[in-house]
Short mmCIF file of C-alpha atoms and ligand atoms in Angstrom, two decimals:
data_model
loop_
_atom_site.label_atom_id
_atom_site.label_comp_id
_atom_site.label_asym_id
_atom_site.label_seq_id
_atom_site.Cartn_x
_atom_site.Cartn_y
_atom_site.Cartn_z
CA UNK A 216 101.89 37.30 108.19
CA UNK A 217 100.63 39.83 110.39
CA UNK A 218 103.12 41.34 112.94
CA UNK A 219 101.39 40.15 116.27
CA UNK A 220 102.28 37.10 114.86
CA UNK A 221 105.68 37.57 114.11
CA UNK A 222 105.98 38.94 117.25
CA UNK A 223 104.50 35.91 119.06
CA UNK A 224 106.84 33.92 117.17
CA UNK A 225 110.15 36.15 117.92
CA UNK A 226 109.07 35.75 121.85
CA UNK A 227 108.70 31.87 121.15
CA UNK A 228 112.27 31.69 120.31
CA UNK A 229 113.62 33.66 123.12
CA UNK A 230 114.40 36.80 121.76
CA UNK A 231 114.37 39.74 124.43
CA UNK A 232 112.26 42.76 123.52
CA UNK A 233 114.24 45.50 125.91
CA UNK A 234 112.20 49.11 126.37
CA UNK A 235 115.24 50.85 123.69
CA UNK A 236 114.29 48.49 121.17
CA UNK A 237 110.72 49.30 120.94
CA UNK A 238 112.19 52.94 120.69
CA UNK A 239 114.15 52.30 117.59
CA UNK A 240 111.35 50.04 116.28
CA UNK A 241 111.62 46.81 114.69
CA UNK A 242 112.82 44.81 111.82
CA UNK A 243 111.02 41.82 110.24
CA UNK A 244 113.50 39.13 109.23
CA UNK A 245 112.46 36.58 107.22
CA UNK A 246 115.45 33.97 106.74
CA UNK A 247 115.97 29.83 105.85
CA UNK A 248 115.18 27.81 109.04
CA UNK A 249 117.68 27.24 111.49
CA UNK A 250 120.12 29.56 109.65
CA UNK A 251 121.25 32.35 112.24
CA UNK A 252 121.92 32.24 115.80
CA UNK A 253 119.48 33.84 118.06
CA UNK A 254 122.31 35.25 120.52
CA UNK A 255 123.59 36.80 117.38
CA UNK A 256 120.24 38.94 117.13
CA UNK A 257 119.47 39.44 120.35
CA UNK A 258 123.05 41.38 120.34
CA UNK A 259 121.98 43.36 117.31
CA UNK A 260 119.17 44.28 119.26
CA UNK A 261 120.91 45.26 121.88
CA UNK A 262 123.73 47.14 120.12
CA UNK A 263 121.18 48.83 118.26
CA UNK A 264 117.90 49.27 119.98
CA UNK A 265 116.39 47.65 117.02
CA UNK A 266 114.06 44.48 117.78
CA UNK A 267 113.69 41.76 115.66
CA UNK A 268 111.55 39.46 114.49
CA UNK A 269 112.35 36.15 112.97
CA UNK A 270 109.93 34.18 110.56
CA UNK A 271 111.79 31.21 108.57
CA UNK A 272 111.25 29.54 105.13
CA UNK A 273 112.79 26.23 103.62
CA UNK A 274 113.12 26.68 99.84
CA UNK A 275 113.84 29.77 97.77
CA UNK A 276 110.55 28.69 95.69
CA UNK A 277 108.68 28.98 98.76
CA UNK A 278 110.28 32.54 99.61
CA UNK A 279 109.46 33.34 95.97
CA UNK A 280 105.83 32.44 96.42
CA UNK A 281 105.26 34.17 99.92
CA UNK A 282 106.35 37.65 98.49
CA UNK A 283 104.71 37.20 94.85
CA UNK A 284 101.43 36.32 96.71
CA UNK A 285 101.82 39.98 98.07
CA UNK A 286 103.24 39.14 101.65
CA UNK A 287 104.03 42.52 103.37
CA UNK A 288 105.89 42.80 106.30
CA UNK A 289 109.34 41.25 105.66
CA UNK A 290 112.10 43.99 105.99
CA UNK A 291 115.19 41.64 104.96
CA UNK A 292 114.47 38.21 103.58
CA UNK A 293 117.14 35.72 102.12
CA UNK A 294 117.41 34.39 98.45
CA UNK A 295 119.93 32.27 96.86
CA UNK A 296 121.97 33.67 93.83
CA UNK A 297 119.78 32.81 91.08
CA UNK A 298 116.91 33.36 93.33
CA UNK A 299 118.08 37.48 93.61
CA UNK A 300 118.21 37.77 89.78
CA UNK A 301 114.66 36.15 89.78
CA UNK A 302 113.27 38.91 92.33
CA UNK A 303 115.21 41.43 90.47
CA UNK A 304 113.54 40.83 87.15
CA UNK A 305 109.93 40.63 88.85
CA UNK A 306 110.48 43.91 90.53
CA UNK A 307 110.12 42.51 94.11
CA UNK A 308 113.42 44.15 95.92
CA UNK A 309 114.45 47.65 96.88
CA UNK A 310 117.61 49.24 95.70
CA UNK A 311 119.55 49.23 98.35
CA UNK A 312 123.07 50.08 97.11
CA UNK A 313 124.87 47.35 99.15
CA UNK A 314 128.47 48.46 97.71
CA UNK A 315 128.11 51.70 98.75
CA UNK A 316 127.53 50.59 102.63
CA UNK A 317 130.48 50.99 104.78
CA UNK A 318 131.49 47.40 105.43
CA UNK A 319 130.94 46.31 101.80
CA UNK A 320 135.08 46.89 101.33
CA UNK A 321 135.17 43.77 103.12
CA UNK A 322 133.45 41.56 100.63
CA UNK A 323 136.00 39.07 98.94
CA UNK A 324 135.99 38.45 94.94
CA UNK A 325 134.15 37.27 93.44
CA UNK A 326 131.04 37.67 95.58
CA UNK A 327 131.62 41.60 95.21
CA UNK A 328 130.32 41.31 91.91
CA UNK A 329 128.43 38.16 91.33
CA UNK A 330 126.92 37.71 88.09
CA UNK A 331 123.39 38.04 89.55
CA UNK A 332 123.89 41.33 90.73
CA UNK A 333 127.13 42.92 89.25
CA UNK A 334 126.75 46.16 90.84
CA UNK A 335 125.44 44.90 94.37
CA UNK A 336 122.53 47.34 93.99
CA UNK A 337 120.23 45.07 95.51
CA UNK A 338 121.96 42.21 97.55
CA UNK A 339 124.62 41.86 100.01
CA UNK A 340 126.41 38.61 100.70
CA UNK A 341 125.09 36.05 103.65
CA UNK A 342 126.55 32.87 103.64
CA UNK A 343 127.93 30.62 100.83
CA UNK A 344 128.30 26.79 100.58
CA UNK A 345 127.60 23.73 98.41
CA UNK A 346 124.81 20.60 98.30
CA UNK A 347 126.11 17.07 98.71
CA UNK A 348 124.83 14.58 100.82
CA UNK A 349 125.55 12.81 104.06
CA UNK A 350 126.05 9.34 104.57
CA UNK A 351 126.64 7.22 108.10
CA UNK A 352 129.63 4.85 107.45
CA UNK A 353 128.69 3.05 110.33
CA UNK A 354 125.42 1.80 108.37
CA UNK A 355 126.35 1.48 105.12
CA UNK A 356 127.16 -1.94 103.44
CA UNK A 357 131.28 -2.80 103.64
CA UNK A 358 131.15 1.15 105.48
CA UNK A 359 131.76 3.31 102.32
CA UNK A 360 130.13 4.59 99.48
CA UNK A 361 131.60 5.93 96.08
CA UNK A 362 132.25 9.54 96.01
CA UNK A 363 129.33 9.76 93.55
CA UNK A 364 125.96 11.27 92.84
CA UNK A 365 125.38 7.63 91.86
CA UNK A 366 125.45 6.26 95.57
CA UNK A 367 122.75 8.83 96.38
CA UNK A 368 120.53 8.42 93.43
CA UNK A 369 120.80 4.59 93.33
CA UNK A 370 121.67 3.72 96.60
CA UNK A 371 122.25 0.13 98.09
CA UNK A 372 119.16 -2.15 98.44
CA UNK A 373 119.69 -2.10 102.42
CA UNK A 374 119.43 1.61 102.35
CA UNK A 375 115.82 1.53 101.24
CA UNK A 376 113.20 3.69 103.02
CA UNK A 377 116.17 5.35 104.94
CA UNK A 378 117.51 8.00 102.19
CA UNK A 379 115.89 11.90 102.64
CA UNK A 380 116.02 14.01 99.67
CA UNK A 381 115.74 17.88 100.12
CA UNK A 382 112.37 19.46 99.50
CA UNK A 383 113.77 21.75 96.90
CA UNK A 384 113.23 21.46 93.17
CA UNK A 385 116.24 23.36 92.57
CA UNK A 386 118.45 21.68 94.54
CA UNK A 387 117.24 18.35 93.43
CA UNK A 388 116.86 18.77 89.77
CA UNK A 389 120.50 20.25 89.45
CA UNK A 390 122.06 17.46 91.50
CA UNK A 391 120.24 15.13 89.19
CA UNK A 392 121.42 17.13 85.94
CA UNK A 393 125.11 17.10 86.84
CA UNK A 394 124.81 13.36 87.31
CA UNK A 395 123.38 12.59 83.91
CA UNK A 396 125.67 15.47 82.64
CA UNK A 397 122.80 17.57 81.52
CA UNK A 398 122.53 21.07 81.11
CA UNK A 399 120.67 22.23 84.76
CA UNK A 400 118.54 24.94 82.11
CA UNK A 401 117.89 22.32 79.71
CA UNK A 402 115.12 22.99 77.60
CA UNK A 403 115.10 19.93 75.81
CA UNK A 404 112.19 17.82 76.89
CA UNK A 405 113.86 14.61 76.08
CA UNK A 406 116.50 16.03 78.81
CA UNK A 407 114.27 16.35 81.30
CA UNK A 408 112.70 13.26 80.97
CA UNK A 409 116.21 11.43 81.76
CA UNK A 410 116.12 13.49 85.20
CA UNK A 411 112.36 12.57 85.45
CA UNK A 412 113.41 9.08 85.19
CA UNK A 413 115.92 8.88 87.87
CA UNK A 414 114.23 11.07 90.37
CA UNK A 415 111.12 8.51 90.03
CA UNK A 416 113.39 5.69 90.17
CA UNK A 417 114.80 6.82 93.28
CA UNK A 418 111.49 7.70 95.34
CA UNK A 419 110.91 4.41 96.10
CA UNK A 420 114.19 4.23 98.39
CA UNK A 421 113.63 7.43 99.85
CA UNK A 422 111.69 8.23 103.33
CA UNK A 423 110.54 11.64 102.30
CA UNK A 424 111.54 14.93 100.73
CA UNK A 425 112.56 17.53 103.47
CA UNK A 426 114.94 20.59 103.79
CA UNK A 427 114.04 21.01 107.58
CA UNK A 428 115.83 18.73 110.63
CA UNK A 429 118.31 17.13 108.46
CA UNK A 430 120.79 17.47 111.16
CA UNK A 431 118.42 16.11 113.84
CA UNK A 432 117.12 13.39 111.21
CA UNK A 433 120.71 11.74 110.77
CA UNK A 434 122.11 12.39 114.29
CA UNK A 435 119.12 10.70 115.72
CA UNK A 436 119.88 7.95 113.24
CA UNK A 437 116.31 7.87 111.74
CA UNK A 438 117.79 7.60 108.27
CA UNK A 439 121.28 7.00 106.56
CA UNK A 440 121.80 8.95 103.76
CA UNK A 441 120.48 12.65 103.48
CA UNK A 442 120.99 14.93 100.49
CA UNK A 443 122.32 17.98 102.31
CA UNK A 444 124.06 21.52 102.66
CA UNK A 445 127.67 21.33 103.65
CA UNK A 446 126.96 23.47 107.08
CA UNK A 447 124.17 21.47 108.37
CA UNK A 448 126.71 18.11 107.32
CA UNK A 449 129.38 19.89 109.59
CA UNK A 450 126.76 20.36 112.11
CA UNK A 451 125.55 16.50 111.86
CA UNK A 452 129.14 15.56 112.38
CA UNK A 453 129.61 17.29 115.81
CA UNK A 454 127.40 14.18 117.11
CA UNK A 455 127.39 11.64 114.63
CA UNK A 456 131.43 11.27 113.90
CA UNK A 457 130.39 8.56 111.41
CA UNK A 458 128.58 10.64 109.08
CA UNK A 459 130.64 11.18 105.93
CA UNK A 460 129.87 14.38 103.58
CA UNK A 461 130.21 13.78 99.94
CA UNK A 462 131.44 16.14 97.50
CA UNK A 463 130.70 13.85 94.47
CA UNK A 464 133.25 13.52 91.77
CA UNK A 465 130.83 14.38 89.22
CA UNK A 466 130.54 18.13 90.33
CA UNK A 467 128.36 19.74 93.43
CA UNK A 468 126.09 22.79 93.65
CA UNK A 469 127.82 25.86 94.73
CA UNK A 470 125.29 28.42 96.19
CA UNK A 471 125.34 31.62 97.70
CA UNK A 472 122.85 33.45 99.84
CA UNK A 473 122.28 37.12 100.28
CA UNK A 474 120.20 39.86 102.32
CA UNK A 475 117.63 41.78 100.06
CA UNK A 476 115.02 44.12 101.02
CA UNK A 477 111.46 43.51 99.23
CA UNK A 478 109.53 46.39 97.90
CA UNK A 479 107.66 48.20 100.10
CA UNK A 480 109.51 47.19 103.50
CA UNK A 481 108.49 49.35 106.33
CA UNK A 482 111.55 49.22 108.58
CA UNK A 483 113.75 50.33 105.29
CA UNK A 484 116.53 52.50 107.32
CA UNK A 485 116.28 49.64 110.37
CA UNK A 486 117.27 46.74 107.48
CA UNK A 487 119.88 48.78 105.44
CA UNK A 488 121.74 49.20 109.19
CA UNK A 489 121.33 45.48 109.85
CA UNK A 490 122.76 44.33 106.62
CA UNK A 491 125.87 46.72 106.98
CA UNK A 492 126.32 45.13 110.55
CA UNK A 493 125.84 41.58 109.09
CA UNK A 494 129.13 42.20 106.88
CA UNK A 495 131.38 43.14 110.20
CA UNK A 496 133.72 40.00 110.34
CA UNK A 497 132.64 39.28 113.97
CA UNK A 498 129.10 39.64 113.32
CA UNK A 499 129.21 37.41 110.23
CA UNK A 500 131.74 34.71 111.70
CA UNK A 501 129.25 34.16 114.68
CA UNK A 502 126.79 33.43 112.09
CA UNK A 503 129.30 30.97 110.17
CA UNK A 504 130.05 29.22 113.39
CA UNK A 505 126.67 28.47 114.23
CA UNK A 506 125.34 27.50 110.67
CA UNK A 507 128.83 25.86 109.74
CA UNK A 508 128.98 27.45 106.47
CA UNK A 509 131.56 29.93 105.07
CA UNK A 510 130.88 33.60 104.23
CA UNK A 511 132.74 36.24 101.70
CA UNK A 512 133.74 38.82 104.20
CA UNK A 513 137.27 39.40 104.38
CA UNK A 514 138.88 38.74 107.99
CA UNK A 515 135.77 36.73 109.46
CA UNK A 516 137.81 33.62 109.55
CA UNK A 517 139.96 34.92 112.38
CA UNK A 518 136.91 34.65 114.50
CA UNK A 519 136.26 31.26 113.33
CA UNK A 520 135.95 28.15 115.56
CA UNK A 521 139.31 26.10 115.13
CA UNK A 522 136.96 22.71 113.59
CA UNK A 523 135.24 24.89 111.50
CA UNK A 524 138.33 26.65 109.91
CA UNK A 525 139.84 23.31 109.84
CA UNK A 526 137.16 21.60 108.17
CA UNK A 527 137.75 20.72 103.93
CA UNK A 528 133.96 20.34 103.63
CA UNK A 529 133.64 24.44 104.62
CA UNK A 530 137.20 25.42 103.32
CA UNK A 531 137.49 23.35 100.61
CA UNK A 532 140.65 22.76 98.51
CA UNK A 533 141.60 24.04 95.39
CA UNK A 534 140.64 20.32 93.98
CA UNK A 535 137.32 20.50 95.55
CA UNK A 536 136.38 24.02 94.37
CA UNK A 537 137.14 22.60 90.87
CA UNK A 538 133.98 20.31 91.63
CA UNK A 539 132.04 23.61 92.40
CA UNK A 540 128.69 23.63 89.70
CA UNK A 541 126.93 27.58 90.26
CA UNK A 542 123.71 27.79 89.93
CA UNK A 543 122.36 29.52 86.59
CA UNK A 544 119.13 31.39 85.87
CA UNK A 545 117.21 29.44 83.76
CA UNK A 546 114.82 30.57 80.60
CA UNK A 547 111.02 30.42 81.21
CA UNK A 548 111.27 27.29 79.14
CA UNK A 549 113.40 25.49 81.28
CA UNK A 550 111.94 26.36 84.56
CA UNK A 551 108.44 25.29 83.33
CA UNK A 552 110.08 21.60 81.81
CA UNK A 553 111.83 21.36 85.77
CA UNK A 554 108.53 22.19 87.46
CA UNK A 555 106.52 19.59 85.37
CA UNK A 556 109.22 17.06 86.45
CA UNK A 557 108.72 18.26 90.08
CA UNK A 558 105.09 18.41 90.16
CA UNK A 559 104.85 14.93 88.50
CA UNK A 560 107.59 13.39 91.19
CA UNK A 561 105.83 14.50 93.81
CA UNK A 562 101.87 13.74 92.99
C1 N2P B 694 120.34 26.24 106.28
C2 N2P B 694 119.63 26.69 105.02
C3 N2P B 694 120.79 26.55 104.42
C4 N2P B 694 120.56 27.19 102.95
N1 N2P B 694 118.97 25.52 106.82
C5 N2P B 694 120.94 26.85 101.58
N2 N2P B 694 120.71 28.02 100.55
#
C-alpha cells in the first residue's frame, strides 16, 4: 500500500501528526484489525516524535500473501507463532535480535525462547490468547450449551443462520482437528476428509465466515454464537452480559502474536524503537487493556484493569491451561491438504 494511502488511513483513524513527528520520520505498522489502541499509538508519537501509520489485516494468511506479493512500505507486522516460522523460512524477515533489546529481559518464559524463533532473532512478543467460541446464553435452548466443540460444529437447529466461524483457515481447521482428535498437521487425506466433512456439514448452519467485527456482531445480537478469540470475547461481555466464552473440553488453540520487521523495511530504526517500547510493562498493558488479551511482559499485569486481571478467560487457571493446544508449523504436504479443504469449503 502506498504511503499516501496509509497516511490518509491514519488521518481517518484520528492519529495526530505533530511537527516533531515529521522530524523523526515515520513508522508503517500493519496489524490485525482492532488490535492496538489509537491512544497508545498517539502516546508513542508524542514520546518518540515518530509518526505512526496503521493499516490492518484479518488473518496470518492474508498477511503472508501481502508480503509475498511484494508489498513494500511496512516497517512492523504482526504474525502469529507458526507464521513467524514460515516467514523466517521464506526469507521475508529482517534479523532484529530482539533478545538484545533493553526491555527483552522482561519477557516471561516460555515466550522468551519460543520454538518458532528460539533465540528471538526475528521477533518480539505482542499478545497471546486462545481461540474458542462465544454464545449468547439468553438465546440458546435451555440457556446453556456443552463445553465442547460439538456445540459449535453441530449447533442446535434453533441456531441455524445465527452462527459465525472465523474466516481463517488455520483457526477453523485446528478447531475441527482438535474436536475430531486428528493431528492439526495431518498428512493423511482420509483424516483431512473427516475435517472437510465436518466443516461442510456445519456450513448450512452458518451466517458467514468473518474474522472482523466479531464483538459488534455479538453485542448487536445479530448472531447467537461466534468462533472468537478470548480478548474479543472479553470485550463482547462488557456490553452483552449473557455472552459465555467456551474453553472446549477437547482442547483450545493457543496462539501468540509477534512484532517483526519485514525485509527491506525503510524505517528500521523506528521499528526497533517501537518494538522495544512495546515491551515496557505500562505500554503493553495498555494494549492488553484495550484488546482484552494477555501478554508476556513481566510487571504488566500491575497496570491491567481489575476486571481483566480477574477474568479467567484471560488469566486462565492451571486446569484451563491444560487444554491449550499450541500451533505447529505443518509440512507443505499437510498445508496443501488443509488448503484444499478450505478452497472446497469456500466454493
Ligand atoms: C484481534 C486479532 C486477534 C489476533 N482482532 C489473533 N491472533
